[in-house]
């Protein structure tokens, strides 16, 4: 009888710590689904989010879901972050999407892979208010000037903002 009581207490304590450790660190998480699994070169994906905390740093991630129709080992994107005071910061980013053998990186057991890619690490927002992040693909074929009009194999693009646990 005493052993059953101890087991119940240990189970309760373990469950309690599990619940505490699994707290959601996400402050913002949103995806945009691309029609026909193709990201058009003139298609800006826009994420609107509100910042209240201007003290604690946050990690920002761009999330990409791709399938086997994606033909490249990397991905170039251009981001435009607009602050509440209309200041704008533009970044050109490159991410690896496949290893040297051509195997797609990311999580997922099927033909769909999800990549959580760092966009801003330990970012402290200077002012509270509404921010707008615009993301567009900037892919080109090797040796060509013109962009790829329809980048096949990109299913969803997302933005995640996470609190950094201290």
mmCIF file of N, CA and C in Angstrom, residues 79-91 132:
data_model
loop_
_atom_site.group_PDB
_atom_site.id
_atom_site.type_symbol
_atom_site.label_atom_id
_atom_site.label_comp_id
_atom_site.label_asym_id
_atom_site.label_seq_id
_atom_site.Cartn_x
_atom_site.Cartn_y
_atom_site.Cartn_z
ATOM 1 N N UNK A 79 13.939 39.784 -47.027
ATOM 2 C CA UNK A 79 12.972 40.158 -45.992
ATOM 3 C C UNK A 79 12.977 41.669 -45.827
ATOM 4 N N UNK A 80 11.816 42.209 -45.565
ATOM 5 C CA UNK A 80 11.666 43.630 -45.263
ATOM 6 C C UNK A 80 10.895 43.726 -43.957
ATOM 7 N N UNK A 81 11.554 44.257 -42.932
ATOM 8 C CA UNK A 81 10.927 44.425 -41.622
ATOM 9 C C UNK A 81 10.619 45.899 -41.422
ATOM 10 N N UNK A 82 9.330 46.197 -41.278
ATOM 11 C CA UNK A 82 8.880 47.581 -41.091
ATOM 12 C C UNK A 82 8.497 47.784 -39.624
ATOM 13 N N UNK A 83 9.124 48.769 -39.001
ATOM 14 C CA UNK A 83 8.913 49.092 -37.595
ATOM 15 C C UNK A 83 7.706 50.020 -37.442
ATOM 16 N N UNK A 84 7.184 50.153 -36.214
ATOM 17 C CA UNK A 84 6.036 51.045 -35.991
ATOM 18 C C UNK A 84 6.296 52.497 -36.396
ATOM 19 N N UNK A 85 7.571 52.935 -36.323
ATOM 20 C CA UNK A 85 7.911 54.314 -36.693
ATOM 21 C C UNK A 85 8.247 54.446 -38.183
ATOM 22 N N UNK A 86 7.912 53.406 -38.972
ATOM 23 C CA UNK A 86 8.126 53.344 -40.424
ATOM 24 C C UNK A 86 9.574 53.139 -40.849
ATOM 25 N N UNK A 87 10.489 52.910 -39.902
ATOM 26 C CA UNK A 87 11.843 52.502 -40.258
ATOM 27 C C UNK A 87 11.756 51.136 -40.929
ATOM 28 N N UNK A 88 12.578 50.924 -41.945
ATOM 29 C CA UNK A 88 12.558 49.663 -42.678
ATOM 30 C C UNK A 88 13.958 49.065 -42.715
ATOM 31 N N UNK A 89 14.047 47.760 -42.453
ATOM 32 C CA UNK A 89 15.312 47.026 -42.535
ATOM 33 C C UNK A 89 15.127 45.909 -43.556
ATOM 34 N N UNK A 90 16.005 45.888 -44.565
ATOM 35 C CA UNK A 90 15.931 44.877 -45.623
ATOM 36 C C UNK A 90 17.138 43.955 -45.496
ATOM 37 N N UNK A 91 16.889 42.653 -45.540
ATOM 38 C CA UNK A 91 17.955 41.647 -45.472
ATOM 39 C C UNK A 91 17.815 40.682 -46.640
ATOM 40 N N UNK A 132 5.618 44.785 -39.376
ATOM 41 C CA UNK A 132 5.221 44.045 -40.574
ATOM 42 C C UNK A 132 6.482 43.436 -41.185
#
